[in-house]
CSV table of C-alpha atoms in Angstrom, one decimal:
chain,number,residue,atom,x,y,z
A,1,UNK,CA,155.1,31.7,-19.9
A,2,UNK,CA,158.2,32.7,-17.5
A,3,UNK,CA,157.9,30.1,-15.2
A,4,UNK,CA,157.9,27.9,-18.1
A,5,UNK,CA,160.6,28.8,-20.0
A,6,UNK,CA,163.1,28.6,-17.0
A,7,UNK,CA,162.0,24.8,-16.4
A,8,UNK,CA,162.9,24.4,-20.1
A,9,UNK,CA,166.5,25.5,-19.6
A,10,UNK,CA,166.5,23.6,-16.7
A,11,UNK,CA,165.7,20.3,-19.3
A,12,UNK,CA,168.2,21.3,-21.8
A,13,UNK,CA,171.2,21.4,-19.0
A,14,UNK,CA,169.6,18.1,-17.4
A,15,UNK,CA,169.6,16.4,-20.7
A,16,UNK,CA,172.7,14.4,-21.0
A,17,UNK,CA,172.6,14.8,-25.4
A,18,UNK,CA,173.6,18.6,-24.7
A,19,UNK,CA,176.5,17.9,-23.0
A,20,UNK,CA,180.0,19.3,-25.0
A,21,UNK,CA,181.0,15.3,-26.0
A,22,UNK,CA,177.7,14.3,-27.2
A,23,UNK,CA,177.3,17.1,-29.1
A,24,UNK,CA,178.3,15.2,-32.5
A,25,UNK,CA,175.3,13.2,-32.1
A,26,UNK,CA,172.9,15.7,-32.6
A,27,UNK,CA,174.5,17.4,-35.4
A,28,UNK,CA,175.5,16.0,-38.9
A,29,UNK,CA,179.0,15.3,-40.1
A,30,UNK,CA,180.7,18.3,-42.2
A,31,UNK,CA,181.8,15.3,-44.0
A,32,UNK,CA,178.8,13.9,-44.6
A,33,UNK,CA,177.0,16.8,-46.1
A,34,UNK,CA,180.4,17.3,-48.1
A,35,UNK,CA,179.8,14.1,-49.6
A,36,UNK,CA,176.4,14.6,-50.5
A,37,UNK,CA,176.7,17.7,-52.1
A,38,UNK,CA,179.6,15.9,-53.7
A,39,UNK,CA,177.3,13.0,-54.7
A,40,UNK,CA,174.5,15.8,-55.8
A,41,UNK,CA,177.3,18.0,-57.8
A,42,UNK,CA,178.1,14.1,-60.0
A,43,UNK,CA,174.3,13.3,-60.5
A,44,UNK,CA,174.0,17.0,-61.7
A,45,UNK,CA,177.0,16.5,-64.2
A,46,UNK,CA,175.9,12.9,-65.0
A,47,UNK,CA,172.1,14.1,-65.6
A,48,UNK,CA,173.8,17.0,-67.4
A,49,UNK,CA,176.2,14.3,-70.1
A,50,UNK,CA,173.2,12.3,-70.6
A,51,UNK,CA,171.3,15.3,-71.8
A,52,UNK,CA,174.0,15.9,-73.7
A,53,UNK,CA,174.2,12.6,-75.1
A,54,UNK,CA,170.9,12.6,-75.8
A,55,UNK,CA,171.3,15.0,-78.6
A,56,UNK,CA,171.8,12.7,-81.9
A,57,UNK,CA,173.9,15.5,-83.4
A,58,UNK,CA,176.4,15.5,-80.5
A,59,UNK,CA,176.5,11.9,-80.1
A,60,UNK,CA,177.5,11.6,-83.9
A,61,UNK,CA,180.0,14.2,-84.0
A,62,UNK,CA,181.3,12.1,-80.4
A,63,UNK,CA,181.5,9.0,-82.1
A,64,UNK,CA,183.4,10.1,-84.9
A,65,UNK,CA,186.1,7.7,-85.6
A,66,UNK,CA,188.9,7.4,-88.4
A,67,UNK,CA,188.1,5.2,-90.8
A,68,UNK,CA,190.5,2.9,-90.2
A,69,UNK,CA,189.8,2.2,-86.7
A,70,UNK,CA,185.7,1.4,-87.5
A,71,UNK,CA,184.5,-2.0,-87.8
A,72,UNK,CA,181.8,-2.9,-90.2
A,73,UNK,CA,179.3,-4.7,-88.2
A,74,UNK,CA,176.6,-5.4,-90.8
A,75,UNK,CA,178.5,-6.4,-93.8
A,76,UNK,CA,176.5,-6.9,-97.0
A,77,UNK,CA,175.4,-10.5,-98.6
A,78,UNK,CA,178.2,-9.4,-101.4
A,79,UNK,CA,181.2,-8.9,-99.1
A,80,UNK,CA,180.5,-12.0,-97.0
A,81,UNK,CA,180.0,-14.1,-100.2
A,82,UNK,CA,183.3,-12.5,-101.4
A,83,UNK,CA,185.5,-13.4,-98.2
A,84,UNK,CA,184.0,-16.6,-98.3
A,85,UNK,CA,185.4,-17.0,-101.7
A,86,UNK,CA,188.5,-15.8,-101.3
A,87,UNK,CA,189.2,-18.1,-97.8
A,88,UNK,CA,188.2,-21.3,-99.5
A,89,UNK,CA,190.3,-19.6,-102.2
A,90,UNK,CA,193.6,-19.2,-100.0
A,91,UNK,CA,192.7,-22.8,-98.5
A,92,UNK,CA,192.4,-24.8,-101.5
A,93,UNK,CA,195.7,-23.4,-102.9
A,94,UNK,CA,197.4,-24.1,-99.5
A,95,UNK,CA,196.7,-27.7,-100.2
A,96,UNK,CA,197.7,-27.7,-103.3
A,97,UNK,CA,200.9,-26.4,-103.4
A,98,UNK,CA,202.4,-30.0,-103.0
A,99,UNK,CA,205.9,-28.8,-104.4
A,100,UNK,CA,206.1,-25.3,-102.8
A,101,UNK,CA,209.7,-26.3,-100.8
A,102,UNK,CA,211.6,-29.5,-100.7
A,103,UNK,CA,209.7,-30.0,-97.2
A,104,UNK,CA,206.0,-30.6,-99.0
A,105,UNK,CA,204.2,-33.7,-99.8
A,106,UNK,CA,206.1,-33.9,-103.0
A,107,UNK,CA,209.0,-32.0,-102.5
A,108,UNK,CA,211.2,-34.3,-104.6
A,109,UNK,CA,209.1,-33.4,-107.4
A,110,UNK,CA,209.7,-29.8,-107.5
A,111,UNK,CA,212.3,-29.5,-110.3
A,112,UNK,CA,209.9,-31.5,-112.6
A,113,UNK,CA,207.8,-29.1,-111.8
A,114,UNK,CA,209.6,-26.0,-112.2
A,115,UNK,CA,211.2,-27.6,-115.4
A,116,UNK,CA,207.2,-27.5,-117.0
A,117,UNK,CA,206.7,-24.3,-115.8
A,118,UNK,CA,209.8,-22.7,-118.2
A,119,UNK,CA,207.6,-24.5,-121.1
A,120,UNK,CA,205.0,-21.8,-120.1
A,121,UNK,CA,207.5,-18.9,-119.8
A,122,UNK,CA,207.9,-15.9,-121.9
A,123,UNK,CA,211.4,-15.6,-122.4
A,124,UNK,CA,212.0,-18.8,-124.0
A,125,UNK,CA,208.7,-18.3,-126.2
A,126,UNK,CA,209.9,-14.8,-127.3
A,127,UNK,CA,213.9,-16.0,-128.1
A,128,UNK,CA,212.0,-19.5,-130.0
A,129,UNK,CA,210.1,-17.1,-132.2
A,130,UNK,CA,212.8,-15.1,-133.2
A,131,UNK,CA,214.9,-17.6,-134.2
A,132,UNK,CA,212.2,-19.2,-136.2
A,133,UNK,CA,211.0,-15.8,-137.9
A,134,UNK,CA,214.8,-15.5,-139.4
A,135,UNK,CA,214.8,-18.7,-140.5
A,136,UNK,CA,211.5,-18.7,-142.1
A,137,UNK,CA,211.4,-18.2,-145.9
A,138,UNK,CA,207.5,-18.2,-146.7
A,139,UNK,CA,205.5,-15.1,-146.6
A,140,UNK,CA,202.5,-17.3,-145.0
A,141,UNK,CA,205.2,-18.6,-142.1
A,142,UNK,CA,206.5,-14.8,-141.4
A,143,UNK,CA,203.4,-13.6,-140.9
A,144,UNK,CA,201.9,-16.0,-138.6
A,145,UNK,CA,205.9,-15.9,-136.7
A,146,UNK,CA,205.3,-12.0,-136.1
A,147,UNK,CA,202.1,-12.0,-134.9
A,148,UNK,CA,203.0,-14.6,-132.6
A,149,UNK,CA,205.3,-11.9,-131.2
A,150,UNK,CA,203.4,-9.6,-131.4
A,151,UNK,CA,201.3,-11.7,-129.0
A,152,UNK,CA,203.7,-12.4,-126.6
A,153,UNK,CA,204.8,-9.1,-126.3
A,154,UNK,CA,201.2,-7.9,-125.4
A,155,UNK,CA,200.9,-10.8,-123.0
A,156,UNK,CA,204.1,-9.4,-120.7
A,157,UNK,CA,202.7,-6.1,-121.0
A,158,UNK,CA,198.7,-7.0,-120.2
A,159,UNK,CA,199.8,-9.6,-117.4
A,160,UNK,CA,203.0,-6.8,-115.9
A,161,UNK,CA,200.2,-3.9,-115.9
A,162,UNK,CA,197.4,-6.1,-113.8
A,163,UNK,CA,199.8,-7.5,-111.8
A,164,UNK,CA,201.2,-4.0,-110.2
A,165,UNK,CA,197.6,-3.1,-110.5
A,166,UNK,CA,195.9,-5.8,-108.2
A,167,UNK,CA,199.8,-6.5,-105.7
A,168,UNK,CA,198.4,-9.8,-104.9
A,169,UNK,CA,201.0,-12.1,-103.1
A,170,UNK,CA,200.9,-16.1,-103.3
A,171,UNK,CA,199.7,-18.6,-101.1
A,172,UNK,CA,203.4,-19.2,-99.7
A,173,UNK,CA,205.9,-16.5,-99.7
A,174,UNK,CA,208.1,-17.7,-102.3
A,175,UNK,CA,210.2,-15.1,-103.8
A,176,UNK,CA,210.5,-14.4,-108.1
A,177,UNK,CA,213.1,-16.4,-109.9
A,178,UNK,CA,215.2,-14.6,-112.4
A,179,UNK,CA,213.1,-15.3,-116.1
A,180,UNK,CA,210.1,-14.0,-113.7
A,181,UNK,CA,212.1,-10.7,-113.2
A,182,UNK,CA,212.8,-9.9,-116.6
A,183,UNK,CA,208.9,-10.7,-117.6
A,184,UNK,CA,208.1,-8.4,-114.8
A,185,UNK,CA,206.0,-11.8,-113.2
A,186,UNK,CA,206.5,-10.6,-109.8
A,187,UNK,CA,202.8,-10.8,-108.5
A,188,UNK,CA,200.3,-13.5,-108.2
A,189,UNK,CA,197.1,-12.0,-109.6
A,190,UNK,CA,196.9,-13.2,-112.6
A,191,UNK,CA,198.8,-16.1,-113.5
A,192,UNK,CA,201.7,-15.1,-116.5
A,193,UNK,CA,202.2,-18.9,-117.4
A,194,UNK,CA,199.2,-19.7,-117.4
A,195,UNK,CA,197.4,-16.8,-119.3
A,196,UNK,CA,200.4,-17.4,-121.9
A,197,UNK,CA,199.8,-21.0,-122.4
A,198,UNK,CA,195.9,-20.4,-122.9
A,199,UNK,CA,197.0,-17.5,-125.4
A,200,UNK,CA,199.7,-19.8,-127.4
A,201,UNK,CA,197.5,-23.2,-127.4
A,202,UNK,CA,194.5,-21.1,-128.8
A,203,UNK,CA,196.5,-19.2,-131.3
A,204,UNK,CA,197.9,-22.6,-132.7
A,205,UNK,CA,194.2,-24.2,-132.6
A,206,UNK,CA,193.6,-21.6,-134.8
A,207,UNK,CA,196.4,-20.8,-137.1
A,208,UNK,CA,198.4,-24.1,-137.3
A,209,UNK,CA,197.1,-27.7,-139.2
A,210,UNK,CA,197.3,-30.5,-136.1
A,211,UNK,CA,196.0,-33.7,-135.7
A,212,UNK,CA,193.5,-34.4,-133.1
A,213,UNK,CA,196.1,-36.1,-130.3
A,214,UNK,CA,198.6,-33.3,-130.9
A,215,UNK,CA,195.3,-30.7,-130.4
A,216,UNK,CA,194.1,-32.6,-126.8
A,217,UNK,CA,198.2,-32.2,-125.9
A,218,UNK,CA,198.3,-28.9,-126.4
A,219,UNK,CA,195.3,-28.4,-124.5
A,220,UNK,CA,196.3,-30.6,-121.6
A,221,UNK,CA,199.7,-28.6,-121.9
A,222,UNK,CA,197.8,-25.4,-121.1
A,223,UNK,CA,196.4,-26.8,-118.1
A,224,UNK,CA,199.4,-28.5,-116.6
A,225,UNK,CA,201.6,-25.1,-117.1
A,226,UNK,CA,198.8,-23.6,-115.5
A,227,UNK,CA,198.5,-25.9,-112.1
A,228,UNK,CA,201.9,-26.3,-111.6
A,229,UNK,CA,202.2,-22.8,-110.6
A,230,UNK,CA,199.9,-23.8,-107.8
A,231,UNK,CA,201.8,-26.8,-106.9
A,232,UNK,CA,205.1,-25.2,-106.5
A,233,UNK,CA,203.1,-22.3,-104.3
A,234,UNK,CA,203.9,-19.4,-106.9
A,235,UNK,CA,200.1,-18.8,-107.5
A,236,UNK,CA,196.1,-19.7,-106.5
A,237,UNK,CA,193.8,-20.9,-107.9
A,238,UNK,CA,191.6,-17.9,-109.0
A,239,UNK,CA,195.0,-16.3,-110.4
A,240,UNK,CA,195.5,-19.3,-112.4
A,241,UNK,CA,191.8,-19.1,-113.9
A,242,UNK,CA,192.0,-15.7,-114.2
A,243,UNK,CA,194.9,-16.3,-116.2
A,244,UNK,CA,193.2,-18.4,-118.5
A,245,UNK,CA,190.4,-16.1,-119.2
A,246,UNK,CA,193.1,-13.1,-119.5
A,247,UNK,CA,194.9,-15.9,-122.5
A,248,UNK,CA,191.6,-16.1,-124.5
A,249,UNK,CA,190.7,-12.3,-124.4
A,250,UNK,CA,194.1,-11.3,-125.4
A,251,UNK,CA,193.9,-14.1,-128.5
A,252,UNK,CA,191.0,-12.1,-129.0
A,253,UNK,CA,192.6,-9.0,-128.8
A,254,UNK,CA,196.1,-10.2,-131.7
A,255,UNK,CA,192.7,-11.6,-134.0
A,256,UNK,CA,191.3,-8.1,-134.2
A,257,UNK,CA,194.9,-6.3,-134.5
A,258,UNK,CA,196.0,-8.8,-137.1
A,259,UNK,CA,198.6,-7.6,-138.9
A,260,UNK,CA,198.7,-8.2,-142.5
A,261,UNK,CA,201.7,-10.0,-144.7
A,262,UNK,CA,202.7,-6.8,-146.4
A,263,UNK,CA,202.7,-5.0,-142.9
A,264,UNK,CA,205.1,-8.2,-141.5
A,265,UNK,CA,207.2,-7.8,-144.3
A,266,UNK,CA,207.6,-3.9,-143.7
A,267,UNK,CA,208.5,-4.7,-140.4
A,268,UNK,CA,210.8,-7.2,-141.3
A,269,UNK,CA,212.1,-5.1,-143.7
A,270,UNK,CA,213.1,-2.1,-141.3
A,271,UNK,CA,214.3,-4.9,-138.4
């Protein structure tokens, strides 16, 4: 064992790897085991995330978003249905609104247009009525004269109330004239003209003796006051057709309210 151990010395200063410059050869680089305890220390922390992670509470409260930054991306059958509508809706007007500045299709026809929607407006409907009602002498005539009224005054008040409720703006951005002002017609959804030319032709089906041709005109009258809001760009289609439907119910609405001669006449009476 002595002998041996001095010849093993002897070796270690023969071998040419012990010598002072070689000596980074043999051992690792401070660097190296810096960098994998580095590397170690990241797989630790990445292991540790995904176990966090992992936990469906945690990764619920993590992906925790305001509610106007989240993206539906399963909508339902009735929401895609609905903004299918409303596209072909927004479309189809678009193309229709022939007369919405001097620039479209039929640009030259935009006064005539205009001109036939004031046949649907309220303003001249309300004033038309009063005039009438004073020069009326019949009981029969006065009664039917402030009902009418009494219809268009609900109409400005139904139509001014859905229209602030729903805020919907036209296809073009075509801004209120002054008669739409004073009726509160600022909105597009629903249609004023054209709920209040459903509500007048009905109520003068009903209430007024006309022959057949003078019946279809009124009808057709209805339905031109209520297009050529979409021509001029003032209104889609659905507000339009809405507007019709809105017409009807609030006929429906004057029939059950009726107010009776002597009541007219107390009114009339006080006015």
């Amino acid at each position: 064992m002595p002998a041996s151990q001095p010849r093993s010395r002897a070796r270690d200063r023969n071998n040419v790897l012990n010598r002072a410059e070689f000596l980074s050869l043999n051992q690792p680089l401070k660097g190296n085991q810096e960098s994998k305890s580095s590397g170690r220390k990241q797989s630790s922390q990445a292991g540790a995330a995904g176990a966090q992670n992992n936990n469906p509470k945690e990764r619920r409260q993590s992906q925790q978003l305001p509610e106007e930054d989240c993206m539906q991306l399963n909508p339902s059958f009735k929401g895609i249905a609905f903004n299918s509508l409303l596209a072909i809706d927004i479309c189809m007007s678009k193309r229709l609104g022939v007369c919405a500045n001097r620039a479209s299709s039929w640009g030259g026809a935009r006064s005539m247009i205009n001109l036939l929607g004031i046949t649907g407006h309220g303003i001249p409907w309300i004033a038309g009525t009063l005039i009438c009602l004073v020069k009326s002498s019949t009981l029969a005539g006065q009664e039917v004269l402030m009902n009418l009224l009494l219809a268009l005054l609900l109409d400005i008040m139904i139509v001014a109330g859905l229209q602030k409720l729903a805020k919907r703006k036209g296809p073009y951005d075509i801004s209120p004239g002054l008669l739409d002002y004073l009726t509160m017609d600022t909105y597009a959804f629903p249609a004023g003209h054209a709920s209040r030319a459903a509500m007048l032709s009905k109520f003068f089906l009903n209430h007024l003796v006309l022959a057949i041709p003078l019946r279809i005109l009124l009808v057709l009258w209805a339905l031109c006051v209520g297009f050529s809001r979409v021509m001029i760009g003032r209104h889609h289609i659905t507000d339009v057709l809405s507007g019709f439907v809105f017409g009807y119910l609030q006929f429906r609405l004057v029939e059950l309210i009726w107010m009776s001669s002597n009541t007219c006449q107390m009114l009339i009476s006080i006015w």
